[in-house]
């Protein structure tokens, strides 16, 4: 097959640090190519991943501009997508488009016609009720968890081919080091991730906690402090910045509870290697759970609230613990030594490796191509 994978213009593939969708694409592309799939990647020019072809509009990622007013940035995704459509218009050898560009991707591709499309839903499906409530015809979608799809509008569920859980290359590697004594929270710092709850629980239990992840794209404490000291900075009033300042920072003491900024790659792995547990006190129905899968792969038992995709990823009592309340979360965190790290790694190898994700997507590609052939609108296009 020859697939155009549309990652969007926000971050290079792979990203240098945080980048949820971009990390998914970086995991999927090599696994597809190892199975003989020809991948045309639509990203930004600085992407370093090996692909058969790379097309782009912007030389580097445009993620930083997303914080600007909408009327200043609304053309970014469309400029990228115009390049994608131009590529599709000029060739007839693309079997399928695997799209990851929120809203703009399916909206333009459905109007364009062209090859069949599989659009992956990576986000909270409550965000665009008008669009998802009347989802464009001829586009197949997949979710990243069954929980996510169960909450989707009926038009999206009708277009769905099922769910594909996220994967990590760490599942195929032998993790270095062993568990330590501290607890880690990995992920973007925002109210939905519940870092304040993690800090409160660990402070109460006297457990050392390290929180890692960017705050509105700010990757170091120094960057965040500069924004807080500048009332005119465009990020000064950002909800994530205010959340960190108002609800997380009061717990930070530089000793028992710390926030170290964004980490990735080997730094992330070393942090996990020093941890006895990965805490997920999520305050929403998490759709995907990349950090959960990474923790399992590195043999760090997840302990989290029973919401969203968590029950699909964590086998309560075998590969981690799931709680319904803050009090229960604290109790189960003290029982993390009952979870076998090797059982966590084994689960990741069996369920969350890149090869498992690639095989599942190849199944959906076949279904999407078959569905596309039956679509009168797409055949006419």
mmCIF file of C-alpha atoms in Angstrom:
data_model
loop_
_atom_site.group_PDB
_atom_site.id
_atom_site.type_symbol
_atom_site.label_atom_id
_atom_site.label_comp_id
_atom_site.label_asym_id
_atom_site.label_seq_id
_atom_site.Cartn_x
_atom_site.Cartn_y
_atom_site.Cartn_z
ATOM 1 C CA UNK A 1 0.000 0.000 0.000
ATOM 2 C CA UNK A 2 0.947 3.632 -0.455
ATOM 3 C CA UNK A 3 -0.372 5.759 2.398
ATOM 4 C CA UNK A 4 -0.304 9.515 2.917
ATOM 5 C CA UNK A 5 -0.015 10.086 6.672
ATOM 6 C CA UNK A 6 -1.145 13.609 7.479
ATOM 7 C CA UNK A 7 0.402 14.623 10.805
ATOM 8 C CA UNK A 8 -0.332 18.341 10.537
ATOM 9 C CA UNK A 9 1.911 21.430 10.839
ATOM 10 C CA UNK A 10 2.295 21.727 14.602
ATOM 11 C CA UNK A 11 5.451 19.807 15.582
ATOM 12 C CA UNK A 12 8.173 17.846 13.776
ATOM 13 C CA UNK A 13 8.103 14.054 13.680
ATOM 14 C CA UNK A 14 9.396 12.919 16.094
ATOM 15 C CA UNK A 15 8.931 15.871 18.463
ATOM 16 C CA UNK A 16 11.878 16.919 20.597
ATOM 17 C CA UNK A 17 9.761 16.832 23.761
ATOM 18 C CA UNK A 18 6.051 16.786 24.393
ATOM 19 C CA UNK A 19 3.877 15.981 21.389
ATOM 20 C CA UNK A 20 1.060 13.495 21.766
ATOM 21 C CA UNK A 21 -0.129 13.066 18.183
ATOM 22 C CA UNK A 22 3.370 13.476 16.789
ATOM 23 C CA UNK A 23 4.682 10.705 19.051
ATOM 24 C CA UNK A 24 1.886 8.424 17.859
ATOM 25 C CA UNK A 25 2.819 9.092 14.227
ATOM 26 C CA UNK A 26 6.528 8.623 15.025
ATOM 27 C CA UNK A 27 5.699 5.219 16.493
ATOM 28 C CA UNK A 28 3.407 4.141 13.660
ATOM 29 C CA UNK A 29 5.408 5.150 10.578
ATOM 30 C CA UNK A 30 8.448 2.859 11.103
ATOM 31 C CA UNK A 31 6.174 -0.072 11.962
ATOM 32 C CA UNK A 32 4.188 0.453 8.751
ATOM 33 C CA UNK A 33 7.310 0.778 6.616
ATOM 34 C CA UNK A 34 8.743 -2.429 8.084
ATOM 35 C CA UNK A 35 5.625 -4.128 6.699
ATOM 36 C CA UNK A 36 6.233 -2.825 3.190
ATOM 37 C CA UNK A 37 3.910 0.191 3.342
ATOM 38 C CA UNK A 38 5.117 3.194 1.325
ATOM 39 C CA UNK A 39 4.583 6.231 3.582
ATOM 40 C CA UNK A 40 4.181 9.761 2.271
ATOM 41 C CA UNK A 41 4.400 11.910 5.410
ATOM 42 C CA UNK A 42 2.767 15.359 5.506
ATOM 43 C CA UNK A 43 4.417 17.231 8.364
ATOM 44 C CA UNK A 44 6.948 20.074 8.672
ATOM 45 C CA UNK A 45 10.329 20.360 6.962
ATOM 46 C CA UNK A 46 12.353 19.760 10.142
ATOM 47 C CA UNK A 47 10.875 16.285 10.678
ATOM 48 C CA UNK A 48 13.718 13.831 11.106
ATOM 49 C CA UNK A 49 11.877 10.538 10.871
ATOM 50 C CA UNK A 50 12.641 8.244 7.954
ATOM 51 C CA UNK A 51 9.730 8.208 5.518
ATOM 52 C CA UNK A 52 9.555 7.290 1.861
ATOM 53 C CA UNK A 53 8.491 10.851 1.036
ATOM 54 C CA UNK A 54 8.090 14.035 3.074
ATOM 55 C CA UNK A 55 5.857 16.927 2.029
ATOM 56 C CA UNK A 56 5.478 20.183 3.935
ATOM 57 C CA UNK A 57 4.445 23.824 3.836
ATOM 58 C CA UNK A 58 6.234 25.125 6.929
ATOM 59 C CA UNK A 59 9.947 24.461 7.520
ATOM 60 C CA UNK A 60 9.346 24.020 11.259
ATOM 61 C CA UNK A 61 6.502 23.424 13.678
ATOM 62 C CA UNK A 62 3.835 26.064 14.218
ATOM 63 C CA UNK A 63 2.764 24.914 17.679
ATOM 64 C CA UNK A 64 3.925 28.107 19.387
ATOM 65 C CA UNK A 65 1.558 30.195 17.291
ATOM 66 C CA UNK A 66 -1.485 28.304 18.554
ATOM 67 C CA UNK A 67 -1.545 30.563 21.618
ATOM 68 C CA UNK A 68 -2.242 33.615 19.432
ATOM 69 C CA UNK A 69 -5.791 34.871 18.669
ATOM 70 C CA UNK A 70 -7.720 32.703 16.243
ATOM 71 C CA UNK A 71 -7.906 35.362 13.530
ATOM 72 C CA UNK A 72 -4.100 35.371 13.405
ATOM 73 C CA UNK A 73 -3.556 31.614 13.195
ATOM 74 C CA UNK A 74 -6.624 30.173 11.472
ATOM 75 C CA UNK A 75 -4.735 29.921 8.173
ATOM 76 C CA UNK A 76 -1.945 27.676 9.477
ATOM 77 C CA UNK A 77 -3.769 24.363 9.314
ATOM 78 C CA UNK A 78 -5.392 25.342 6.027
ATOM 79 C CA UNK A 79 -2.076 26.301 4.431
ATOM 80 C CA UNK A 80 -0.696 22.899 5.408
ATOM 81 C CA UNK A 81 -3.811 21.165 4.156
ATOM 82 C CA UNK A 82 -3.674 23.018 0.842
ATOM 83 C CA UNK A 83 -0.269 21.401 0.280
ATOM 84 C CA UNK A 84 -1.747 17.974 1.083
ATOM 85 C CA UNK A 85 -4.593 18.445 -1.375
ATOM 86 C CA UNK A 86 -2.221 19.693 -4.031
ATOM 87 C CA UNK A 87 -0.163 16.516 -3.593
ATOM 88 C CA UNK A 88 -3.241 14.324 -3.871
ATOM 89 C CA UNK A 89 -4.446 16.264 -6.919
ATOM 90 C CA UNK A 90 -1.188 15.661 -8.740
ATOM 91 C CA UNK A 91 -0.957 11.881 -8.333
ATOM 92 C CA UNK A 92 -3.160 8.797 -8.528
ATOM 93 C CA UNK A 93 -1.034 6.263 -6.617
ATOM 94 C CA UNK A 94 -2.168 7.020 -3.042
ATOM 95 C CA UNK A 95 -4.326 4.178 -1.739
ATOM 96 C CA UNK A 96 -5.460 5.911 1.449
ATOM 97 C CA UNK A 97 -4.983 9.040 3.539
ATOM 98 C CA UNK A 98 -4.441 8.442 7.262
ATOM 99 C CA UNK A 99 -5.380 11.808 8.696
ATOM 100 C CA UNK A 100 -4.480 13.194 12.144
ATOM 101 C CA UNK A 101 -5.369 16.875 11.640
ATOM 102 C CA UNK A 102 -8.186 17.954 13.916
ATOM 103 C CA UNK A 103 -11.369 19.112 12.096
ATOM 104 C CA UNK A 104 -9.553 20.746 9.167
ATOM 105 C CA UNK A 105 -8.401 17.340 7.899
ATOM 106 C CA UNK A 106 -11.769 15.589 7.575
ATOM 107 C CA UNK A 107 -13.590 18.784 6.557
ATOM 108 C CA UNK A 108 -11.352 19.452 3.554
ATOM 109 C CA UNK A 109 -10.754 15.824 2.591
ATOM 110 C CA UNK A 110 -14.483 15.060 2.521
ATOM 111 C CA UNK A 111 -15.110 17.973 0.164
ATOM 112 C CA UNK A 112 -12.122 17.066 -1.999
ATOM 113 C CA UNK A 113 -13.105 13.495 -2.816
ATOM 114 C CA UNK A 114 -9.917 11.677 -3.747
ATOM 115 C CA UNK A 115 -8.623 8.507 -2.060
ATOM 116 C CA UNK A 116 -10.352 6.906 0.930
ATOM 117 C CA UNK A 117 -9.623 8.495 4.316
ATOM 118 C CA UNK A 118 -9.161 7.116 7.822
ATOM 119 C CA UNK A 119 -9.236 9.945 10.360
ATOM 120 C CA UNK A 120 -7.909 9.170 13.849
ATOM 121 C CA UNK A 121 -9.640 10.897 16.757
ATOM 122 C CA UNK A 122 -6.989 11.728 19.347
ATOM 123 C CA UNK A 123 -8.859 14.231 21.507
ATOM 124 C CA UNK A 124 -11.896 15.005 23.622
ATOM 125 C CA UNK A 125 -14.874 14.575 21.308
ATOM 126 C CA UNK A 126 -16.929 17.178 23.180
ATOM 127 C CA UNK A 127 -14.798 19.940 21.660
ATOM 128 C CA UNK A 128 -16.617 20.373 18.337
ATOM 129 C CA UNK A 129 -20.272 19.407 18.847
ATOM 130 C CA UNK A 130 -21.611 21.105 15.719
ATOM 131 C CA UNK A 131 -18.973 19.527 13.470
ATOM 132 C CA UNK A 132 -19.072 16.071 15.014
ATOM 133 C CA UNK A 133 -22.848 16.137 15.267
ATOM 134 C CA UNK A 134 -23.064 16.320 11.462
ATOM 135 C CA UNK A 135 -19.812 14.571 10.543
ATOM 136 C CA UNK A 136 -19.062 14.735 6.795
ATOM 137 C CA UNK A 137 -19.967 11.635 4.770
ATOM 138 C CA UNK A 138 -17.398 9.364 3.162
ATOM 139 C CA UNK A 139 -14.795 9.676 5.957
ATOM 140 C CA UNK A 140 -14.008 6.671 8.153
ATOM 141 C CA UNK A 141 -12.739 7.328 11.666
ATOM 142 C CA UNK A 142 -11.160 5.400 14.491
ATOM 143 C CA UNK A 143 -10.828 6.196 18.157
ATOM 144 C CA UNK A 144 -7.909 5.601 20.502
ATOM 145 C CA UNK A 145 -10.073 3.804 23.070
ATOM 146 C CA UNK A 146 -13.475 2.211 23.319
ATOM 147 C CA UNK A 147 -14.333 4.626 26.118
ATOM 148 C CA UNK A 148 -13.727 7.581 23.824
ATOM 149 C CA UNK A 149 -15.976 6.202 21.085
ATOM 150 C CA UNK A 150 -18.728 5.317 23.550
ATOM 151 C CA UNK A 151 -19.076 9.034 24.324
ATOM 152 C CA UNK A 152 -18.943 10.135 20.691
ATOM 153 C CA UNK A 153 -21.912 11.723 18.870
ATOM 154 C CA UNK A 154 -23.963 9.246 16.851
ATOM 155 C CA UNK A 155 -22.670 10.602 13.513
ATOM 156 C CA UNK A 156 -19.107 9.832 14.572
ATOM 157 C CA UNK A 157 -19.986 6.377 15.867
ATOM 158 C CA UNK A 158 -21.622 5.618 12.515
ATOM 159 C CA UNK A 159 -18.365 6.526 10.753
ATOM 160 C CA UNK A 160 -16.186 4.560 13.172
ATOM 161 C CA UNK A 161 -14.265 1.400 12.317
ATOM 162 C CA UNK A 162 -13.315 0.824 15.961
ATOM 163 C CA UNK A 163 -10.568 1.765 18.388
ATOM 164 C CA UNK A 164 -6.791 1.356 18.202
ATOM 165 C CA UNK A 165 -4.945 1.721 21.480
ATOM 166 C CA UNK A 166 -1.818 3.828 21.501
ATOM 167 C CA UNK A 167 1.587 2.155 21.441
ATOM 168 C CA UNK A 168 5.161 2.915 22.451
ATOM 169 C CA UNK A 169 8.536 1.755 21.089
ATOM 170 C CA UNK A 170 9.537 1.273 24.724
ATOM 171 C CA UNK A 171 7.457 -1.912 24.717
ATOM 172 C CA UNK A 172 10.115 -3.552 22.513
ATOM 173 C CA UNK A 173 13.064 -2.405 24.619
ATOM 174 C CA UNK A 174 14.600 -3.735 27.802
ATOM 175 C CA UNK A 175 14.270 -0.979 30.391
ATOM 176 C CA UNK A 176 17.400 0.051 32.256
ATOM 177 C CA UNK A 177 17.552 0.332 36.008
ATOM 178 C CA UNK A 178 14.996 -0.553 38.598
ATOM 179 C CA UNK A 179 12.286 1.084 40.633
ATOM 180 C CA UNK A 180 13.142 3.812 43.129
ATOM 181 C CA UNK A 181 11.225 5.386 45.959
ATOM 182 C CA UNK A 182 9.638 8.384 44.292
ATOM 183 C CA UNK A 183 6.313 8.813 42.485
ATOM 184 C CA UNK A 184 6.135 10.463 39.072
ATOM 185 C CA UNK A 185 3.399 12.302 37.191
ATOM 186 C CA UNK A 186 4.108 12.595 33.485
ATOM 187 C CA UNK A 187 2.133 14.784 31.085
ATOM 188 C CA UNK A 188 1.052 18.290 30.212
ATOM 189 C CA UNK A 189 0.381 20.317 33.346
ATOM 190 C CA UNK A 190 -3.275 21.326 33.289
ATOM 191 C CA UNK A 191 -6.381 20.987 35.409
ATOM 192 C CA UNK A 192 -7.566 17.926 33.472
ATOM 193 C CA UNK A 193 -4.417 15.975 34.445
ATOM 194 C CA UNK A 194 -4.908 16.698 38.157
ATOM 195 C CA UNK A 195 -1.328 17.469 39.208
ATOM 196 C CA UNK A 196 -2.655 19.379 42.224
ATOM 197 C CA UNK A 197 -4.345 16.223 43.463
ATOM 198 C CA UNK A 198 -1.139 14.229 43.012
ATOM 199 C CA UNK A 199 0.771 16.839 45.008
ATOM 200 C CA UNK A 200 -1.804 16.844 47.779
ATOM 201 C CA UNK A 201 -1.867 13.039 48.049
ATOM 202 C CA UNK A 202 1.916 12.632 48.057
ATOM 203 C CA UNK A 203 2.423 15.453 50.525
ATOM 204 C CA UNK A 204 -0.125 13.839 52.837
ATOM 205 C CA UNK A 205 1.591 10.439 52.549
ATOM 206 C CA UNK A 206 5.120 11.849 52.759
ATOM 207 C CA UNK A 207 6.047 10.344 49.399
ATOM 208 C CA UNK A 208 8.513 12.192 47.142
ATOM 209 C CA UNK A 209 6.802 13.341 43.953
ATOM 210 C CA UNK A 210 8.317 14.546 40.681
ATOM 211 C CA UNK A 211 5.975 16.130 38.139
ATOM 212 C CA UNK A 212 7.241 16.370 34.559
ATOM 213 C CA UNK A 213 5.541 18.030 31.615
ATOM 214 C CA UNK A 214 5.182 21.411 29.924
ATOM 215 C CA UNK A 215 2.898 24.206 31.050
ATOM 216 C CA UNK A 216 1.297 25.665 27.926
ATOM 217 C CA UNK A 217 4.403 24.786 25.906
ATOM 218 C CA UNK A 218 6.812 26.139 28.550
ATOM 219 C CA UNK A 219 9.361 23.442 29.292
ATOM 220 C CA UNK A 220 11.414 24.840 32.167
ATOM 221 C CA UNK A 221 10.666 26.551 35.486
ATOM 222 C CA UNK A 222 12.690 29.532 34.264
ATOM 223 C CA UNK A 223 10.490 29.929 31.169
ATOM 224 C CA UNK A 224 7.365 29.763 33.291
ATOM 225 C CA UNK A 225 8.698 32.275 35.811
ATOM 226 C CA UNK A 226 9.486 34.723 33.007
ATOM 227 C CA UNK A 227 5.888 34.518 31.797
ATOM 228 C CA UNK A 228 4.501 34.994 35.303
ATOM 229 C CA UNK A 229 6.660 38.086 35.799
ATOM 230 C CA UNK A 230 5.424 39.701 32.550
ATOM 231 C CA UNK A 231 1.735 40.705 32.691
ATOM 232 C CA UNK A 232 1.872 41.599 29.002
ATOM 233 C CA UNK A 233 3.096 38.189 27.890
ATOM 234 C CA UNK A 234 0.409 36.419 25.788
ATOM 235 C CA UNK A 235 0.645 33.335 28.029
ATOM 236 C CA UNK A 236 0.396 35.233 31.316
ATOM 237 C CA UNK A 237 -3.332 34.599 31.636
ATOM 238 C CA UNK A 238 -3.395 31.183 29.957
ATOM 239 C CA UNK A 239 -5.554 28.684 31.919
ATOM 240 C CA UNK A 240 -2.696 26.182 32.244
ATOM 241 C CA UNK A 241 -0.306 28.862 33.522
ATOM 242 C CA UNK A 242 -2.876 30.059 36.054
ATOM 243 C CA UNK A 243 -3.616 26.472 37.103
ATOM 244 C CA UNK A 244 0.060 25.806 37.813
ATOM 245 C CA UNK A 245 0.457 29.101 39.677
ATOM 246 C CA UNK A 246 -2.737 28.887 41.730
ATOM 247 C CA UNK A 247 -3.185 25.165 42.417
ATOM 248 C CA UNK A 248 0.127 23.359 41.855
ATOM 249 C CA UNK A 249 2.821 25.831 42.897
ATOM 250 C CA UNK A 250 1.608 26.110 46.524
ATOM 251 C CA UNK A 251 2.619 22.465 47.011
ATOM 252 C CA UNK A 252 6.083 22.810 45.470
ATOM 253 C CA UNK A 253 8.796 22.780 48.115
ATOM 254 C CA UNK A 254 11.815 21.789 45.994
ATOM 255 C CA UNK A 255 12.276 18.656 48.091
ATOM 256 C CA UNK A 256 9.263 16.400 48.652
ATOM 257 C CA UNK A 257 7.169 17.808 45.770
ATOM 258 C CA UNK A 258 8.907 19.091 42.626
ATOM 259 C CA UNK A 259 8.019 20.181 39.091
ATOM 260 C CA UNK A 260 10.983 19.829 36.715
ATOM 261 C CA UNK A 261 9.427 20.948 33.415
ATOM 262 C CA UNK A 262 9.087 19.009 30.187
ATOM 263 C CA UNK A 263 11.146 15.871 29.611
ATOM 264 C CA UNK A 264 11.417 13.373 26.785
ATOM 265 C CA UNK A 265 13.552 10.585 25.385
ATOM 266 C CA UNK A 266 16.263 9.259 27.691
ATOM 267 C CA UNK A 267 15.436 11.846 30.381
ATOM 268 C CA UNK A 268 11.903 10.469 30.546
ATOM 269 C CA UNK A 269 13.195 6.903 30.740
ATOM 270 C CA UNK A 270 15.645 7.758 33.532
ATOM 271 C CA UNK A 271 12.886 9.477 35.482
ATOM 272 C CA UNK A 272 10.673 6.424 35.204
ATOM 273 C CA UNK A 273 13.596 4.198 36.214
ATOM 274 C CA UNK A 274 13.784 6.130 39.490
ATOM 275 C CA UNK A 275 10.073 5.695 40.245
ATOM 276 C CA UNK A 276 8.053 3.197 42.223
ATOM 277 C CA UNK A 277 4.750 4.317 40.704
ATOM 278 C CA UNK A 278 3.283 6.535 37.990
ATOM 279 C CA UNK A 279 0.329 8.528 39.272
ATOM 280 C CA UNK A 280 -2.641 9.443 37.043
ATOM 281 C CA UNK A 281 -5.143 11.513 39.081
ATOM 282 C CA UNK A 282 -7.014 12.537 35.905
ATOM 283 C CA UNK A 283 -9.967 14.887 36.231
ATOM 284 C CA UNK A 284 -11.564 13.986 32.895
ATOM 285 C CA UNK A 285 -12.291 11.002 30.685
ATOM 286 C CA UNK A 286 -8.829 10.604 29.164
ATOM 287 C CA UNK A 287 -9.210 9.283 25.586
ATOM 288 C CA UNK A 288 -5.778 7.762 24.914
ATOM 289 C CA UNK A 289 -3.266 7.511 27.749
ATOM 290 C CA UNK A 290 0.185 7.596 26.116
ATOM 291 C CA UNK A 291 1.916 8.125 29.468
ATOM 292 C CA UNK A 292 0.106 5.110 30.936
ATOM 293 C CA UNK A 293 1.373 2.856 28.155
ATOM 294 C CA UNK A 294 4.915 4.227 28.545
ATOM 295 C CA UNK A 295 4.867 3.579 32.285
ATOM 296 C CA UNK A 296 3.762 -0.019 31.746
ATOM 297 C CA UNK A 297 6.494 -0.557 29.160
ATOM 298 C CA UNK A 298 9.117 0.661 31.613
ATOM 299 C CA UNK A 299 7.798 -1.521 34.419
ATOM 300 C CA UNK A 300 6.365 1.338 36.491
ATOM 301 C CA UNK A 301 2.915 0.414 37.869
ATOM 302 C CA UNK A 302 0.241 3.032 37.091
ATOM 303 C CA UNK A 303 -1.997 4.188 39.935
ATOM 304 C CA UNK A 304 -4.882 6.354 38.797
ATOM 305 C CA UNK A 305 -8.522 7.282 38.921
ATOM 306 C CA UNK A 306 -10.983 4.996 37.180
ATOM 307 C CA UNK A 307 -11.959 7.307 34.310
ATOM 308 C CA UNK A 308 -11.858 7.325 30.531
ATOM 309 C CA UNK A 309 -9.472 4.812 28.987
ATOM 310 C CA UNK A 310 -7.809 3.852 32.271
ATOM 311 C CA UNK A 311 -9.807 0.615 32.800
ATOM 312 C CA UNK A 312 -8.924 -0.450 29.225
ATOM 313 C CA UNK A 313 -5.199 0.028 29.815
ATOM 314 C CA UNK A 314 -4.721 -1.008 33.437
ATOM 315 C CA UNK A 315 -5.753 -4.396 34.818
ATOM 316 C CA UNK A 316 -6.716 -3.475 38.383
ATOM 317 C CA UNK A 317 -4.663 -5.446 40.869
ATOM 318 C CA UNK A 318 -2.390 -7.028 38.244
ATOM 319 C CA UNK A 319 -0.721 -4.235 36.242
ATOM 320 C CA UNK A 320 -1.731 -1.291 38.436
ATOM 321 C CA UNK A 321 -4.394 0.156 40.694
ATOM 322 C CA UNK A 322 -7.541 2.145 39.863
ATOM 323 C CA UNK A 323 -9.411 4.235 42.430
ATOM 324 C CA UNK A 324 -12.752 6.010 42.528
ATOM 325 C CA UNK A 325 -11.890 8.676 45.111
ATOM 326 C CA UNK A 326 -8.885 10.668 46.273
ATOM 327 C CA UNK A 327 -8.870 8.769 49.556
ATOM 328 C CA UNK A 328 -8.827 5.413 47.780
ATOM 329 C CA UNK A 329 -6.093 6.676 45.461
ATOM 330 C CA UNK A 330 -3.903 7.418 48.488
ATOM 331 C CA UNK A 331 -4.581 3.974 49.977
ATOM 332 C CA UNK A 332 -3.739 2.161 46.754
ATOM 333 C CA UNK A 333 -0.581 4.179 46.225
ATOM 334 C CA UNK A 334 0.734 2.624 49.427
ATOM 335 C CA UNK A 335 0.053 -0.844 47.944
ATOM 336 C CA UNK A 336 2.005 -0.340 44.736
ATOM 337 C CA UNK A 337 4.684 -2.830 45.839
ATOM 338 C CA UNK A 338 2.070 -5.564 45.324
ATOM 339 C CA UNK A 339 2.252 -4.987 41.540
ATOM 340 C CA UNK A 340 4.942 -6.930 39.669
ATOM 341 C CA UNK A 341 6.908 -4.597 37.338
ATOM 342 C CA UNK A 342 7.656 -7.494 34.996
ATOM 343 C CA UNK A 343 3.941 -8.128 34.617
ATOM 344 C CA UNK A 344 3.563 -4.496 33.534
ATOM 345 C CA UNK A 345 6.313 -4.909 30.933
ATOM 346 C CA UNK A 346 4.803 -8.155 29.678
ATOM 347 C CA UNK A 347 1.419 -6.469 29.234
ATOM 348 C CA UNK A 348 3.013 -3.657 27.235
ATOM 349 C CA UNK A 349 4.839 -6.080 24.935
ATOM 350 C CA UNK A 350 1.663 -8.036 24.221
ATOM 351 C CA UNK A 351 -0.787 -5.155 23.845
ATOM 352 C CA UNK A 352 1.010 -1.847 23.290
ATOM 353 C CA UNK A 353 3.958 -2.483 20.973
ATOM 354 C CA UNK A 354 4.303 -0.634 17.629
ATOM 355 C CA UNK A 355 3.805 -3.910 15.735
ATOM 356 C CA UNK A 356 0.440 -4.500 17.419
ATOM 357 C CA UNK A 357 -0.714 -0.980 16.559
ATOM 358 C CA UNK A 358 0.525 -1.258 12.960
ATOM 359 C CA UNK A 359 -1.252 -4.564 12.366
ATOM 360 C CA UNK A 360 -4.482 -3.135 13.739
ATOM 361 C CA UNK A 361 -4.195 -0.075 11.494
ATOM 362 C CA UNK A 362 -3.551 -2.245 8.450
ATOM 363 C CA UNK A 363 -6.858 -3.967 9.194
ATOM 364 C CA UNK A 364 -8.636 -0.617 9.365
ATOM 365 C CA UNK A 365 -6.918 0.613 6.196
ATOM 366 C CA UNK A 366 -8.384 -2.349 4.342
ATOM 367 C CA UNK A 367 -11.830 -1.636 5.732
ATOM 368 C CA UNK A 368 -11.571 2.064 4.896
ATOM 369 C CA UNK A 369 -10.526 1.315 1.321
ATOM 370 C CA UNK A 370 -13.457 -1.074 0.919
ATOM 371 C CA UNK A 371 -15.844 1.477 2.395
ATOM 372 C CA UNK A 372 -14.399 4.188 0.120
ATOM 373 C CA UNK A 373 -15.068 2.108 -2.979
ATOM 374 C CA UNK A 374 -18.732 1.831 -1.968
ATOM 375 C CA UNK A 375 -19.135 5.568 -1.412
ATOM 376 C CA UNK A 376 -20.929 7.194 -4.389
ATOM 377 C CA UNK A 377 -19.666 10.643 -3.362
ATOM 378 C CA UNK A 378 -16.032 9.512 -3.248
ATOM 379 C CA UNK A 379 -16.321 7.552 -6.484
ATOM 380 C CA UNK A 380 -17.650 10.665 -8.187
ATOM 381 C CA UNK A 381 -14.807 12.724 -6.713
#
